[in-house]
């Protein structure tokens, strides 16, 4: 599971400071992108970074129906599966 997505949401939730959660999300996402680039190259890292950002944005609509934590875990799991398929299996 992409801990970055869960961690960013957790920081925002527990501190009640959304910008702080966004900063955690951005810094951790940049670190993940660097790992992806090292493991799978620039194109794969770019695609996974797009998936990471899309997952963050995509977690908002389902959160209204299933709750925030389930939505965040769901999209984090989806990005983790993509990461595993594209970059992690090569390491």
mmCIF file of N, CA and C in Angstrom:
data_model
loop_
_atom_site.group_PDB
_atom_site.id
_atom_site.type_symbol
_atom_site.label_atom_id
_atom_site.label_comp_id
_atom_site.label_asym_id
_atom_site.label_seq_id
_atom_site.Cartn_x
_atom_site.Cartn_y
_atom_site.Cartn_z
ATOM 1 N N UNK A 1 0.856 -1.178 0.000
ATOM 2 C CA UNK A 1 0.000 0.000 0.000
ATOM 3 C C UNK A 1 0.897 1.235 0.000
ATOM 4 N N UNK A 2 0.494 2.245 -0.707
ATOM 5 C CA UNK A 2 1.284 3.471 -0.742
ATOM 6 C C UNK A 2 1.046 4.217 0.563
ATOM 7 N N UNK A 3 2.009 4.122 1.449
ATOM 8 C CA UNK A 3 1.913 4.766 2.762
ATOM 9 C C UNK A 3 1.829 6.276 2.641
ATOM 10 N N UNK A 4 2.332 6.822 1.544
ATOM 11 C CA UNK A 4 2.346 8.274 1.386
ATOM 12 C C UNK A 4 0.929 8.838 1.375
ATOM 13 N N UNK A 5 0.041 8.166 0.665
ATOM 14 C CA UNK A 5 -1.343 8.637 0.595
ATOM 15 C C UNK A 5 -2.015 8.545 1.957
ATOM 16 N N UNK A 6 -1.814 7.448 2.634
ATOM 17 C CA UNK A 6 -2.410 7.255 3.955
ATOM 18 C C UNK A 6 -1.805 8.242 4.946
ATOM 19 N N UNK A 7 -0.486 8.409 4.884
ATOM 20 C CA UNK A 7 0.189 9.334 5.796
ATOM 21 C C UNK A 7 -0.229 10.774 5.592
ATOM 22 N N UNK A 8 -0.333 11.196 4.351
ATOM 23 C CA UNK A 8 -0.762 12.569 4.080
ATOM 24 C C UNK A 8 -2.164 12.834 4.603
ATOM 25 N N UNK A 9 -3.065 11.879 4.365
ATOM 26 C CA UNK A 9 -4.424 12.046 4.883
ATOM 27 C C UNK A 9 -4.424 12.026 6.411
ATOM 28 N N UNK A 10 -3.663 11.113 6.992
ATOM 29 C CA UNK A 10 -3.619 11.020 8.450
ATOM 30 C C UNK A 10 -3.119 12.298 9.096
ATOM 31 N N UNK A 11 -2.059 12.880 8.542
ATOM 32 C CA UNK A 11 -1.533 14.137 9.080
ATOM 33 C C UNK A 11 -2.588 15.234 8.992
ATOM 34 N N UNK A 12 -3.243 15.343 7.848
ATOM 35 C CA UNK A 12 -4.280 16.370 7.687
ATOM 36 C C UNK A 12 -5.425 16.146 8.676
ATOM 37 N N UNK A 13 -5.813 14.903 8.844
ATOM 38 C CA UNK A 13 -6.938 14.585 9.727
ATOM 39 C C UNK A 13 -6.603 14.846 11.194
ATOM 40 N N UNK A 14 -5.447 14.369 11.621
ATOM 41 C CA UNK A 14 -5.109 14.461 13.039
ATOM 42 C C UNK A 14 -4.675 15.847 13.468
ATOM 43 N N UNK A 15 -4.064 16.613 12.566
ATOM 44 C CA UNK A 15 -3.647 17.968 12.931
ATOM 45 C C UNK A 15 -4.715 19.005 12.619
ATOM 46 N N UNK A 16 -5.708 18.589 11.814
ATOM 47 C CA UNK A 16 -6.754 19.496 11.327
ATOM 48 C C UNK A 16 -6.151 20.629 10.482
ATOM 49 N N UNK A 17 -5.023 20.343 9.850
ATOM 50 C CA UNK A 17 -4.344 21.301 8.971
ATOM 51 C C UNK A 17 -4.141 20.642 7.613
ATOM 52 N N UNK A 18 -5.089 20.894 6.718
ATOM 53 C CA UNK A 18 -5.026 20.277 5.391
ATOM 54 C C UNK A 18 -3.758 20.628 4.630
ATOM 55 N N UNK A 19 -3.266 21.892 4.722
ATOM 56 C CA UNK A 19 -2.022 22.193 4.006
ATOM 57 C C UNK A 19 -0.835 21.355 4.494
ATOM 58 N N UNK A 20 -0.797 21.053 5.780
ATOM 59 C CA UNK A 20 0.275 20.218 6.306
ATOM 60 C C UNK A 20 0.178 18.798 5.733
ATOM 61 N N UNK A 21 -1.022 18.273 5.669
ATOM 62 C CA UNK A 21 -1.228 16.968 5.051
ATOM 63 C C UNK A 21 -0.829 16.978 3.589
ATOM 64 N N UNK A 22 -1.151 18.069 2.897
ATOM 65 C CA UNK A 22 -0.755 18.206 1.492
ATOM 66 C C UNK A 22 0.753 18.255 1.326
ATOM 67 N N UNK A 23 1.427 18.908 2.263
ATOM 68 C CA UNK A 23 2.893 18.971 2.203
ATOM 69 C C UNK A 23 3.496 17.579 2.397
ATOM 70 N N UNK A 24 2.958 16.826 3.350
ATOM 71 C CA UNK A 24 3.431 15.457 3.564
ATOM 72 C C UNK A 24 3.189 14.636 2.308
ATOM 73 N N UNK A 25 2.009 14.769 1.738
ATOM 74 C CA UNK A 25 1.664 14.053 0.510
ATOM 75 C C UNK A 25 2.624 14.403 -0.620
ATOM 76 N N UNK A 26 2.950 15.673 -0.775
ATOM 77 C CA UNK A 26 3.832 16.115 -1.854
ATOM 78 C C UNK A 26 5.268 15.631 -1.654
ATOM 79 N N UNK A 27 5.790 15.786 -0.454
ATOM 80 C CA UNK A 27 7.171 15.373 -0.184
ATOM 81 C C UNK A 27 7.314 13.861 -0.322
ATOM 82 N N UNK A 28 6.382 13.122 0.256
ATOM 83 C CA UNK A 28 6.435 11.662 0.165
ATOM 84 C C UNK A 28 6.214 11.198 -1.271
ATOM 85 N N UNK A 29 5.348 11.875 -2.008
ATOM 86 C CA UNK A 29 5.122 11.536 -3.409
ATOM 87 C C UNK A 29 6.359 11.776 -4.253
ATOM 88 N N UNK A 30 7.084 12.848 -3.966
ATOM 89 C CA UNK A 30 8.323 13.126 -4.691
ATOM 90 C C UNK A 30 9.363 12.040 -4.405
ATOM 91 N N UNK A 31 9.428 11.590 -3.162
ATOM 92 C CA UNK A 31 10.351 10.510 -2.815
ATOM 93 C C UNK A 31 9.965 9.214 -3.531
ATOM 94 N N UNK A 32 8.668 8.938 -3.581
ATOM 95 C CA UNK A 32 8.200 7.741 -4.283
ATOM 96 C C UNK A 32 8.535 7.840 -5.771
ATOM 97 N N UNK A 33 8.336 9.008 -6.358
ATOM 98 C CA UNK A 33 8.637 9.196 -7.781
ATOM 99 C C UNK A 33 10.114 8.960 -8.066
ATOM 100 N N UNK A 34 10.974 9.389 -7.164
ATOM 101 C CA UNK A 34 12.408 9.166 -7.339
ATOM 102 C C UNK A 34 12.726 7.669 -7.289
ATOM 103 N N UNK A 35 12.104 6.960 -6.371
ATOM 104 C CA UNK A 35 12.310 5.504 -6.301
ATOM 105 C C UNK A 35 11.812 4.832 -7.568
ATOM 106 N N UNK A 36 10.650 5.243 -8.028
ATOM 107 C CA UNK A 36 10.104 4.657 -9.257
ATOM 108 C C UNK A 36 11.040 4.899 -10.435
ATOM 109 N N UNK A 37 11.585 6.114 -10.525
ATOM 110 C CA UNK A 37 12.488 6.442 -11.626
ATOM 111 C C UNK A 37 13.735 5.568 -11.567
ATOM 112 N N UNK A 38 14.281 5.376 -10.377
ATOM 113 C CA UNK A 38 15.472 4.543 -10.229
ATOM 114 C C UNK A 38 15.185 3.088 -10.593
ATOM 115 N N UNK A 39 14.008 2.611 -10.247
ATOM 116 C CA UNK A 39 13.683 1.197 -10.462
ATOM 117 C C UNK A 39 13.175 0.890 -11.864
ATOM 118 N N UNK A 40 12.405 1.816 -12.432
ATOM 119 C CA UNK A 40 11.716 1.484 -13.683
ATOM 120 C C UNK A 40 11.894 2.504 -14.794
ATOM 121 N N UNK A 41 12.595 3.593 -14.543
ATOM 122 C CA UNK A 41 12.808 4.593 -15.580
ATOM 123 C C UNK A 41 11.825 5.747 -15.517
ATOM 124 N N UNK A 42 12.115 6.747 -16.326
ATOM 125 C CA UNK A 42 11.344 7.993 -16.302
ATOM 126 C C UNK A 42 9.892 7.869 -16.739
ATOM 127 N N UNK A 43 9.646 7.114 -17.800
ATOM 128 C CA UNK A 43 8.263 6.985 -18.282
ATOM 129 C C UNK A 43 7.384 6.292 -17.253
ATOM 130 N N UNK A 44 7.887 5.227 -16.665
ATOM 131 C CA UNK A 44 7.117 4.511 -15.644
ATOM 132 C C UNK A 44 6.900 5.402 -14.429
ATOM 133 N N UNK A 45 7.949 6.125 -14.032
ATOM 134 C CA UNK A 45 7.820 7.022 -12.878
ATOM 135 C C UNK A 45 6.785 8.108 -13.156
ATOM 136 N N UNK A 46 6.792 8.638 -14.365
ATOM 137 C CA UNK A 46 5.798 9.650 -14.727
ATOM 138 C C UNK A 46 4.385 9.101 -14.672
ATOM 139 N N UNK A 47 4.202 7.907 -15.208
ATOM 140 C CA UNK A 47 2.868 7.297 -15.196
ATOM 141 C C UNK A 47 2.408 6.995 -13.770
ATOM 142 N N UNK A 48 3.310 6.494 -12.941
ATOM 143 C CA UNK A 48 2.937 6.198 -11.555
ATOM 144 C C UNK A 48 2.682 7.475 -10.758
ATOM 145 N N UNK A 49 3.412 8.525 -11.064
ATOM 146 C CA UNK A 49 3.166 9.805 -10.390
ATOM 147 C C UNK A 49 1.795 10.350 -10.764
ATOM 148 N N UNK A 50 1.431 10.227 -12.026
ATOM 149 C CA UNK A 50 0.085 10.634 -12.451
ATOM 150 C C UNK A 50 -0.963 9.802 -11.723
ATOM 151 N N UNK A 51 -0.727 8.506 -11.599
ATOM 152 C CA UNK A 51 -1.664 7.637 -10.875
ATOM 153 C C UNK A 51 -1.761 8.050 -9.412
ATOM 154 N N UNK A 52 -0.657 8.419 -8.811
ATOM 155 C CA UNK A 52 -0.602 8.856 -7.412
ATOM 156 C C UNK A 52 -1.454 10.108 -7.205
ATOM 157 N N UNK A 53 -1.261 11.091 -8.076
ATOM 158 C CA UNK A 53 -2.031 12.341 -7.974
ATOM 159 C C UNK A 53 -3.510 12.084 -8.269
ATOM 160 N N UNK A 54 -3.781 11.261 -9.269
ATOM 161 C CA UNK A 54 -5.171 10.929 -9.599
ATOM 162 C C UNK A 54 -5.839 10.184 -8.452
ATOM 163 N N UNK A 55 -5.090 9.331 -7.775
ATOM 164 C CA UNK A 55 -5.656 8.607 -6.635
ATOM 165 C C UNK A 55 -6.028 9.565 -5.519
ATOM 166 N N UNK A 56 -5.159 10.539 -5.267
ATOM 167 C CA UNK A 56 -5.475 11.545 -4.245
ATOM 168 C C UNK A 56 -6.771 12.264 -4.601
ATOM 169 N N UNK A 57 -6.862 12.743 -5.826
ATOM 170 C CA UNK A 57 -8.075 13.450 -6.252
ATOM 171 C C UNK A 57 -9.267 12.502 -6.311
ATOM 172 N N UNK A 58 -9.012 11.280 -6.750
ATOM 173 C CA UNK A 58 -10.089 10.314 -6.903
ATOM 174 C C UNK A 58 -10.626 9.763 -5.604
ATOM 175 N N UNK A 59 -9.929 9.983 -4.509
ATOM 176 C CA UNK A 59 -10.422 9.479 -3.224
ATOM 177 C C UNK A 59 -11.562 10.322 -2.675
ATOM 178 N N UNK A 60 -11.701 11.532 -3.155
ATOM 179 C CA UNK A 60 -12.715 12.426 -2.596
ATOM 180 C C UNK A 60 -14.162 12.010 -2.902
ATOM 181 N N UNK A 61 -14.535 11.721 -4.143
ATOM 182 C CA UNK A 61 -15.933 11.327 -4.396
ATOM 183 C C UNK A 61 -16.385 10.072 -3.643
ATOM 184 N N UNK A 62 -15.599 8.982 -3.643
ATOM 185 C CA UNK A 62 -16.084 7.813 -2.899
ATOM 186 C C UNK A 62 -16.098 8.027 -1.384
ATOM 187 N N UNK A 63 -15.313 8.972 -0.901
ATOM 188 C CA UNK A 63 -15.295 9.235 0.547
ATOM 189 C C UNK A 63 -16.666 9.670 1.049
ATOM 190 N N UNK A 64 -17.430 10.308 0.198
ATOM 191 C CA UNK A 64 -18.783 10.740 0.602
ATOM 192 C C UNK A 64 -19.707 9.546 0.815
ATOM 193 N N UNK A 65 -19.428 8.452 0.112
ATOM 194 C CA UNK A 65 -20.306 7.279 0.193
ATOM 195 C C UNK A 65 -19.800 6.228 1.176
ATOM 196 N N UNK A 66 -18.494 5.975 1.184
ATOM 197 C CA UNK A 66 -17.976 4.888 2.016
ATOM 198 C C UNK A 66 -17.198 5.374 3.230
ATOM 199 N N UNK A 67 -16.915 6.650 3.293
ATOM 200 C CA UNK A 67 -16.120 7.202 4.388
ATOM 201 C C UNK A 67 -14.714 7.528 3.915
ATOM 202 N N UNK A 68 -14.087 8.424 4.646
ATOM 203 C CA UNK A 68 -12.769 8.909 4.228
ATOM 204 C C UNK A 68 -11.695 7.830 4.291
ATOM 205 N N UNK A 69 -11.583 7.156 5.424
ATOM 206 C CA UNK A 69 -10.523 6.153 5.549
ATOM 207 C C UNK A 69 -10.667 5.024 4.537
ATOM 208 N N UNK A 70 -11.849 4.442 4.363
ATOM 209 C CA UNK A 70 -11.963 3.392 3.345
ATOM 210 C C UNK A 70 -11.596 3.886 1.941
ATOM 211 N N UNK A 71 -11.972 5.111 1.621
ATOM 212 C CA UNK A 71 -11.634 5.663 0.309
ATOM 213 C C UNK A 71 -10.124 5.820 0.158
ATOM 214 N N UNK A 72 -9.467 6.337 1.190
ATOM 215 C CA UNK A 72 -8.015 6.523 1.136
ATOM 216 C C UNK A 72 -7.311 5.172 1.037
ATOM 217 N N UNK A 73 -7.751 4.201 1.841
ATOM 218 C CA UNK A 73 -7.134 2.869 1.755
ATOM 219 C C UNK A 73 -7.362 2.242 0.385
ATOM 220 N N UNK A 74 -8.531 2.456 -0.184
ATOM 221 C CA UNK A 74 -8.823 1.895 -1.505
ATOM 222 C C UNK A 74 -7.924 2.450 -2.588
ATOM 223 N N UNK A 75 -7.776 3.757 -2.644
ATOM 224 C CA UNK A 75 -6.931 4.335 -3.693
ATOM 225 C C UNK A 75 -5.457 4.069 -3.425
ATOM 226 N N UNK A 76 -5.066 4.037 -2.149
ATOM 227 C CA UNK A 76 -3.670 3.706 -1.827
ATOM 228 C C UNK A 76 -3.353 2.278 -2.271
ATOM 229 N N UNK A 77 -4.306 1.387 -2.074
ATOM 230 C CA UNK A 77 -4.122 0.016 -2.530
ATOM 231 C C UNK A 77 -4.006 -0.082 -4.037
ATOM 232 N N UNK A 78 -4.806 0.701 -4.737
ATOM 233 C CA UNK A 78 -4.752 0.695 -6.200
ATOM 234 C C UNK A 78 -3.392 1.187 -6.697
ATOM 235 N N UNK A 79 -2.881 2.246 -6.099
ATOM 236 C CA UNK A 79 -1.566 2.757 -6.503
ATOM 237 C C UNK A 79 -0.472 1.753 -6.121
ATOM 238 N N UNK A 80 -0.628 1.099 -4.989
ATOM 239 C CA UNK A 80 0.352 0.088 -4.585
ATOM 240 C C UNK A 80 0.391 -1.059 -5.587
ATOM 241 N N UNK A 81 -0.765 -1.489 -6.046
ATOM 242 C CA UNK A 81 -0.806 -2.556 -7.058
ATOM 243 C C UNK A 81 -0.136 -2.110 -8.350
ATOM 244 N N UNK A 82 -0.412 -0.877 -8.765
ATOM 245 C CA UNK A 82 0.222 -0.356 -9.980
ATOM 246 C C UNK A 82 1.732 -0.256 -9.797
ATOM 247 N N UNK A 83 2.154 0.216 -8.642
ATOM 248 C CA UNK A 83 3.574 0.332 -8.354
ATOM 249 C C UNK A 83 4.244 -1.040 -8.369
ATOM 250 N N UNK A 84 3.585 -1.984 -7.774
ATOM 251 C CA UNK A 84 4.121 -3.364 -7.741
ATOM 252 C C UNK A 84 4.269 -3.923 -9.163
ATOM 253 N N UNK A 85 3.257 -3.698 -9.964
ATOM 254 C CA UNK A 85 3.266 -4.231 -11.327
ATOM 255 C C UNK A 85 4.308 -3.543 -12.209
ATOM 256 N N UNK A 86 4.501 -2.257 -12.018
ATOM 257 C CA UNK A 86 5.356 -1.492 -12.925
ATOM 258 C C UNK A 86 6.788 -1.357 -12.429
ATOM 259 N N UNK A 87 6.983 -1.089 -11.146
ATOM 260 C CA UNK A 87 8.331 -0.760 -10.663
ATOM 261 C C UNK A 87 8.879 -1.745 -9.637
ATOM 262 N N UNK A 88 8.082 -2.170 -8.710
ATOM 263 C CA UNK A 88 8.610 -2.965 -7.602
ATOM 264 C C UNK A 88 9.061 -4.361 -8.034
ATOM 265 N N UNK A 89 8.398 -4.933 -8.993
ATOM 266 C CA UNK A 89 8.768 -6.287 -9.419
ATOM 267 C C UNK A 89 10.115 -6.309 -10.111
ATOM 268 N N UNK A 90 10.588 -5.163 -10.562
ATOM 269 C CA UNK A 90 11.882 -5.091 -11.237
ATOM 270 C C UNK A 90 13.033 -4.958 -10.255
ATOM 271 N N UNK A 91 12.708 -4.578 -9.036
ATOM 272 C CA UNK A 91 13.781 -4.339 -8.030
ATOM 273 C C UNK A 91 14.347 -5.636 -7.502
#
